[in-house]
Amino acid sequence: MLAEQYEAFLLDLDGVVYLGTQPLAGAVLALRRLREMGKQVRFLTNDPRPTRVKIVQRLQAMGVMARHEDIISAGWATASFLRQSDLSSVYLLGSSGLRTELEEQGIRVLEQGVVQAVVVGYDEDISYREIQQAVRFLEGGARFIATNADQRFPTPEGTALAAGTLVAAVQAGSDLRPLVIGKPGKAMFHLALQTLPPQGRAVMIGDNPATDILGAHECGLEAILIASQPPHFPSTRDFRQADMTIPDLSSLFQEGLSVRPWLPQSFAWPERVEAGVAAIIFDNETRVLLGRRADNGLWGLPSGHVEPGETVAEAVVREVYEETGLGVQVERLIGLYSDPVSQVFSYPSGLSSQFITSCFLCRYINGKLRCDEREVLELAFFPLRALPEQLLTMHPQWLADALSEAERAFIR
């Protein structure tokens, strides 16, 4: 049975252990049996409103054994991050419980003056004026920290709006991307694992594929989903795909169940998929044009995004001109590249995107080389046998495809 396969159990709360003030079917007995078996139990909740003390009191009132140190909440994890980052003054959009967690770790919550960070959690009474004030602090240089980004959570009355809706409002007003502390981010998982013995197999159990399952897989943990039916994800490499789906915690003790082990992937999980283009341009000596990119310092082919209303052919001509100053003409499609191992890019902002890139062989028409230093630090033509060492990993394959003179475009 599943309960015997792991030494540590990381559990979400809402939708797994309880719903509102009522425990879910089988939860109390299952947790008691895990404790009796000597298993380690930690509770990881993205609800940033209550203090850990209040969560312990709620669990104990339901008959669930829980200690203060068993609780890893998004609010407490955010306070821990601020303390470790020496961010000691914040403007808060959040509950009184979150304020208590911050203040207990030495974080001052201010309404005016100089604040180092804006912390966005959740409270039903947040006003438009408070959101406006948060945006003004961000415009003044404060860091944007979100406890979590869940858009909704389950309640006995149905789905309720969660912190992510408030985070989205501040994000829209500031045009800034927050650092999100809660699941699926790694911070809460790391805090939980730090309290466990280094040896021993751990599993995450949750009801949200986009936070509990995805976050566990990004940390290399196996993950079990609480649901009546498993959701469908088309790719076998989808991080949101649970390793096992069970209806409730009592199934941990059902004979004959085993988890399909999660195989860690060699790419970060992308938040979105985008259309991209790249150009291979040879000079008269069959040297290839490469640029050293400003965002990562690596050499690569001229490349970029497809903008709304563009064809891929129009996009590659535009990108080449913007990055290099050269006018080119598309000769043929070399290949269409989408493998996430090479086509997922993570940016300094924290955003990860998977590109579906159309790579073209292009012919020089006119213009002189010049750098757009916002994107490219330097440009040069390189002999194919003397390519720079710091070259984007997928571009040698694209060059080989271009030189193969295959009759059809490659799909990789």
XYZ file of C-alpha atoms in Angstrom:
412
model
C 0.000 0.000 0.000
C 1.045 3.598 -0.611
C 1.492 4.383 3.087
C 4.353 1.866 3.280
C 6.217 3.237 0.249
C 7.223 6.579 1.795
C 8.802 7.828 4.988
C 7.487 11.397 4.697
C 4.157 12.819 3.542
C 3.761 16.455 2.490
C 0.066 17.319 2.418
C -1.946 20.249 1.150
C -4.810 21.227 3.469
C -7.820 22.733 1.633
C -9.374 19.969 -0.454
C -7.118 17.253 0.990
C -7.437 17.306 4.785
C -10.406 19.624 5.257
C -12.945 21.838 3.534
C -13.741 24.903 5.611
C -14.088 23.764 9.224
C -14.914 20.134 8.412
C -12.416 17.309 7.850
C -12.765 15.417 4.592
C -13.795 11.774 4.493
C -11.112 9.456 5.812
C -8.604 12.236 6.516
C -8.492 12.144 10.322
C -8.115 8.366 10.543
C -5.564 8.264 7.719
C -3.376 10.883 9.380
C -3.614 9.074 12.714
C -2.527 5.808 11.082
C 0.421 7.522 9.367
C 1.587 8.865 12.741
C 1.184 5.427 14.330
C 3.378 3.965 11.566
C 6.107 6.469 12.484
C 5.713 8.495 9.292
C 6.777 12.135 9.076
C 3.867 14.452 8.197
C 4.100 18.074 7.055
C 1.264 20.345 5.956
C 1.937 22.742 3.063
C -0.818 25.289 2.482
C -0.952 28.187 0.053
C -3.576 29.919 2.209
C -1.656 33.024 3.388
C -4.336 34.317 5.765
C -4.054 32.318 9.015
C -1.020 32.064 11.252
C 0.555 28.681 11.792
C -0.844 28.738 15.339
C -4.387 29.131 13.990
C -3.861 26.288 11.522
C -2.674 23.987 14.314
C -5.728 24.917 16.381
C -8.050 24.165 13.450
C -6.444 20.776 12.847
C -6.500 19.825 16.514
C -10.182 20.785 16.741
C -10.817 18.218 13.998
C -8.880 15.542 15.850
C -5.715 15.813 13.743
C -2.417 15.777 15.605
C -0.314 18.740 14.459
C 2.542 20.774 15.842
C 3.619 24.307 15.040
C 6.705 23.042 13.210
C 4.595 20.725 11.007
C 2.999 23.695 9.225
C 4.563 25.318 6.163
C 2.197 28.097 5.111
C 2.650 30.559 2.260
C 2.467 33.403 4.777
C 5.147 32.001 7.087
C 7.349 31.044 4.120
C 7.066 34.605 2.781
C 8.090 36.035 6.148
C 11.056 33.637 6.256
C 12.136 34.715 2.767
C 11.949 38.412 3.682
C 13.997 37.879 6.839
C 16.661 35.872 5.008
C 16.780 38.514 2.248
C 17.190 41.414 4.734
C 13.946 43.002 3.559
C 12.793 44.402 6.881
C 10.105 46.940 5.883
C 7.081 46.159 3.715
C 3.735 47.448 2.567
C 1.159 44.685 2.992
C -1.968 43.742 1.108
C -3.099 40.879 3.285
C -4.757 39.596 6.420
C -4.068 40.295 10.077
C -2.738 36.743 10.347
C -0.176 37.380 7.622
C 0.791 40.626 9.351
C 1.405 38.659 12.550
C 3.641 36.152 10.726
C 5.674 39.016 9.252
C 6.058 40.886 12.527
C 7.062 37.730 14.422
C 10.070 37.455 12.087
C 11.061 41.097 12.576
C 9.424 42.524 9.459
C 7.953 46.019 9.920
C 4.634 46.612 8.156
C 4.370 50.267 7.100
C 1.619 52.376 5.545
C 3.942 55.155 4.378
C 7.610 56.076 4.225
C 10.299 53.928 2.644
C 9.412 50.273 2.150
C 11.721 47.655 0.667
C 9.000 45.359 -0.614
C 5.304 45.146 -1.351
C 3.850 41.867 -0.064
C 0.600 40.747 -1.661
C -1.369 38.048 0.115
C -5.126 37.947 0.470
C -7.876 39.664 2.413
C -11.498 40.134 1.371
C -11.529 43.756 2.547
C -8.644 45.072 0.402
C -9.690 48.318 -1.305
C -8.880 49.938 -4.645
C -6.950 52.670 -2.793
C -4.735 50.079 -1.118
C -3.981 48.468 -4.481
C -3.126 51.915 -5.869
C -0.764 52.552 -2.941
C 0.952 49.209 -3.540
C 1.537 50.138 -7.179
C 3.040 53.490 -6.162
C 5.494 51.784 -3.819
C 6.489 49.437 -6.646
C 6.984 52.406 -8.975
C 9.317 53.793 -6.323
C 11.538 50.708 -6.494
C 10.089 48.341 -3.888
C 10.291 44.613 -4.666
C 7.087 42.821 -5.619
C 6.564 39.700 -3.459
C 3.460 37.504 -3.640
C 2.627 34.871 -1.053
C 1.025 32.713 -3.772
C -0.714 33.014 -7.123
C -3.708 30.661 -6.779
C -6.690 32.153 -8.593
C -9.251 30.183 -6.553
C -9.657 27.644 -3.752
C -12.397 25.217 -2.645
C -14.896 26.097 0.099
C -18.082 24.402 1.359
C -20.072 27.024 -0.598
C -18.132 26.436 -3.821
C -15.058 27.944 -5.433
C -13.796 31.200 -3.885
C -11.378 33.766 -5.262
C -7.841 33.488 -3.902
C -4.700 35.600 -3.617
C -3.832 35.287 -7.294
C -6.685 37.598 -8.258
C -5.251 40.338 -6.036
C -1.727 39.652 -7.312
C -3.031 39.983 -10.876
C -4.550 43.391 -10.090
C -1.250 44.722 -8.734
C 0.640 43.158 -11.629
C -1.687 44.802 -14.155
C -1.325 48.173 -12.454
C 2.462 48.059 -12.143
C 3.388 46.055 -15.259
C 5.794 44.146 -13.005
C 6.146 40.422 -12.405
C 6.138 39.279 -8.756
C 8.367 36.779 -7.033
C 5.891 34.116 -5.891
C 6.854 32.261 -2.705
C 4.071 29.670 -2.467
C 3.497 26.488 -4.454
C 4.404 25.645 -7.199
C 7.543 27.576 -6.243
C 10.285 25.571 -4.582
C 10.569 27.594 -1.362
C 7.851 25.828 0.641
C 9.006 22.380 -0.455
C 12.580 23.188 0.552
C 11.444 24.506 3.949
C 9.515 21.283 4.542
C 12.333 19.006 3.402
C 14.812 20.819 5.654
C 12.834 19.572 8.666
C 13.019 15.935 7.547
C 15.809 13.359 7.789
C 17.967 13.493 4.630
C 17.371 9.818 3.913
C 13.891 8.619 3.173
C 11.404 8.868 0.360
C 8.927 11.777 0.430
C 5.710 12.344 -1.511
C 3.449 15.361 -2.010
C -0.328 14.899 -1.800
C -2.559 17.687 -3.090
C -5.706 18.526 -5.011
C -4.310 21.127 -7.425
C -2.258 19.923 -10.415
C -0.978 23.452 -11.129
C 0.466 24.008 -7.644
C 0.821 20.792 -5.625
C 1.724 18.385 -8.426
C 3.736 20.781 -10.582
C 5.678 22.116 -7.601
C 6.524 18.649 -6.311
C 7.773 17.521 -9.709
C 9.913 20.631 -10.111
C 11.580 19.626 -6.825
C 12.063 16.036 -7.994
C 9.367 14.629 -5.694
C 6.640 12.165 -6.559
C 3.105 13.539 -6.323
C -0.341 12.081 -5.626
C -3.512 13.912 -6.653
C -6.716 13.851 -4.619
C -9.510 13.760 -7.204
C -12.409 11.580 -8.296
C -10.912 11.315 -11.795
C -7.408 12.182 -13.056
C -7.324 15.249 -15.326
C -6.076 14.786 -18.876
C -2.783 16.313 -19.953
C -1.653 15.445 -23.499
C 2.085 15.138 -22.849
C 3.642 12.367 -20.774
C 6.255 14.954 -19.747
C 3.663 17.362 -18.355
C 4.789 18.332 -14.847
C 1.122 18.670 -13.783
C 0.443 14.976 -14.451
C 0.143 13.210 -11.096
C 1.984 9.954 -10.505
C -1.163 8.528 -8.919
C -4.747 9.762 -8.405
C -6.775 8.680 -5.373
C -10.207 9.830 -4.129
C -9.155 10.572 -0.540
C -6.453 9.904 2.042
C -7.946 6.572 3.105
C -6.688 5.153 -0.215
C -3.143 5.385 1.151
C -3.924 2.128 2.958
C -5.511 0.283 0.050
C -3.631 -2.854 -0.935
C -2.220 -3.176 -4.429
C -1.674 0.492 -5.258
C 1.751 1.745 -6.322
C 2.979 5.066 -7.666
C 4.480 5.501 -11.114
C 7.893 7.043 -10.284
C 8.371 10.605 -11.509
C 11.285 10.880 -13.919
C 12.887 14.338 -13.562
C 13.008 16.278 -16.819
C 15.962 18.242 -18.167
C 13.953 21.414 -18.736
C 12.114 23.942 -16.589
C 8.343 23.877 -16.776
C 7.213 26.591 -19.234
C 4.385 28.906 -18.293
C 3.498 29.556 -21.920
C 4.214 28.505 -25.490
C 5.339 31.112 -28.026
C 6.059 31.257 -31.741
C 9.672 32.107 -32.588
C 11.858 32.546 -35.663
C 15.581 32.228 -36.376
C 17.757 33.005 -39.387
C 20.871 31.339 -40.786
C 22.829 33.799 -42.920
C 26.066 32.808 -44.657
C 28.530 35.204 -46.268
C 30.427 34.501 -49.489
C 32.966 32.400 -47.544
C 30.229 30.241 -45.943
C 30.790 31.856 -42.580
C 27.669 32.116 -40.442
C 26.414 35.294 -38.773
C 26.133 35.058 -34.974
C 25.349 37.600 -32.292
C 26.246 37.630 -28.591
C 22.977 38.118 -26.763
C 22.559 40.780 -24.099
C 20.214 38.688 -21.919
C 22.537 35.719 -21.346
C 25.899 36.537 -22.950
C 25.717 33.525 -25.286
C 26.313 33.547 -29.033
C 23.447 32.569 -31.286
C 21.683 32.979 -34.587
C 19.521 36.084 -35.110
C 16.173 35.138 -33.602
C 13.078 36.472 -31.916
C 9.319 36.405 -31.487
C 6.484 36.439 -33.962
C 4.377 39.530 -33.291
C 0.561 39.648 -33.656
C -0.503 39.846 -37.283
C 2.855 38.696 -38.692
C 3.694 35.681 -40.786
C 6.810 33.776 -39.747
C 8.547 34.956 -42.936
C 7.786 38.590 -42.116
C 8.908 38.064 -38.527
C 12.327 36.627 -39.407
C 13.059 39.453 -41.877
C 12.097 42.024 -39.231
C 14.092 40.361 -36.446
C 17.232 40.168 -38.596
C 16.973 43.855 -39.465
C 16.315 44.917 -35.857
C 19.224 42.892 -34.455
C 21.796 43.298 -37.235
C 20.799 46.119 -39.596
C 20.817 43.737 -42.564
C 18.074 43.310 -45.125
C 17.512 39.653 -46.002
C 15.255 37.495 -48.121
C 13.911 34.120 -47.008
C 15.152 31.275 -49.227
C 13.747 28.174 -47.508
C 12.546 26.695 -44.255
C 15.281 24.641 -42.601
C 13.245 23.205 -39.759
C 10.568 23.539 -37.118
C 11.954 23.055 -33.605
C 9.876 22.499 -30.469
C 11.687 19.987 -28.203
C 11.350 21.482 -24.692
C 14.832 20.255 -23.761
C 16.302 22.890 -26.068
C 13.351 25.207 -26.608
C 12.407 26.200 -23.045
C 14.030 29.463 -22.011
C 14.054 30.926 -18.500
C 14.402 34.683 -18.164
C 15.777 36.797 -15.281
C 12.202 37.867 -14.479
C 11.402 34.244 -13.602
C 9.270 33.632 -16.686
C 9.856 30.400 -18.616
C 8.614 30.009 -22.198
C 8.671 27.144 -24.662
C 9.296 28.289 -28.222
C 8.072 26.688 -31.423
C 10.822 28.067 -33.671
C 10.783 28.243 -37.465
C 14.398 28.425 -38.652
C 15.012 29.833 -42.140
C 17.956 30.044 -44.499
C 18.123 33.712 -45.482
C 20.063 35.526 -48.200
C 21.718 38.898 -47.637
C 20.268 41.719 -49.758
C 21.534 45.012 -48.350
C 22.606 46.980 -45.289
C 25.594 47.157 -42.951
C 26.129 45.294 -39.692
C 25.164 47.227 -36.587
C 24.201 46.060 -33.092
C 20.984 46.812 -31.314
C 22.715 46.741 -27.923
C 19.432 46.224 -26.092
C 19.412 42.718 -27.569
C 22.849 42.009 -29.088
C 26.236 43.027 -27.664
C 28.342 42.155 -30.724
C 28.027 40.579 -34.176
C 30.489 38.539 -36.230
C 30.722 35.988 -39.035
C 32.291 32.703 -37.887
C 33.821 29.839 -39.906
C 31.792 26.688 -39.330
C 34.856 24.921 -37.915
C 35.578 27.734 -35.475
C 32.254 28.451 -33.792
C 32.417 30.177 -30.380
C 32.369 27.919 -27.314
C 29.614 29.958 -25.662
C 27.025 29.061 -28.315
C 23.359 28.330 -27.633
C 23.146 24.548 -27.377
C 20.565 23.934 -30.101
C 22.120 26.104 -32.818
C 24.824 23.623 -33.965
C 22.011 21.169 -34.822
C 20.194 23.850 -36.793
C 23.384 24.669 -38.694
C 23.929 20.983 -39.459
C 20.358 20.765 -40.741
C 20.944 23.784 -42.986
C 24.092 22.253 -44.465
C 22.504 18.843 -45.052
C 20.623 20.119 -48.117
C 17.701 17.849 -47.260
C 14.749 18.105 -49.607
C 12.281 18.564 -46.755
C 12.358 20.720 -43.653
C 13.244 19.007 -40.378
C 10.764 18.655 -37.516
C 12.534 18.266 -34.205
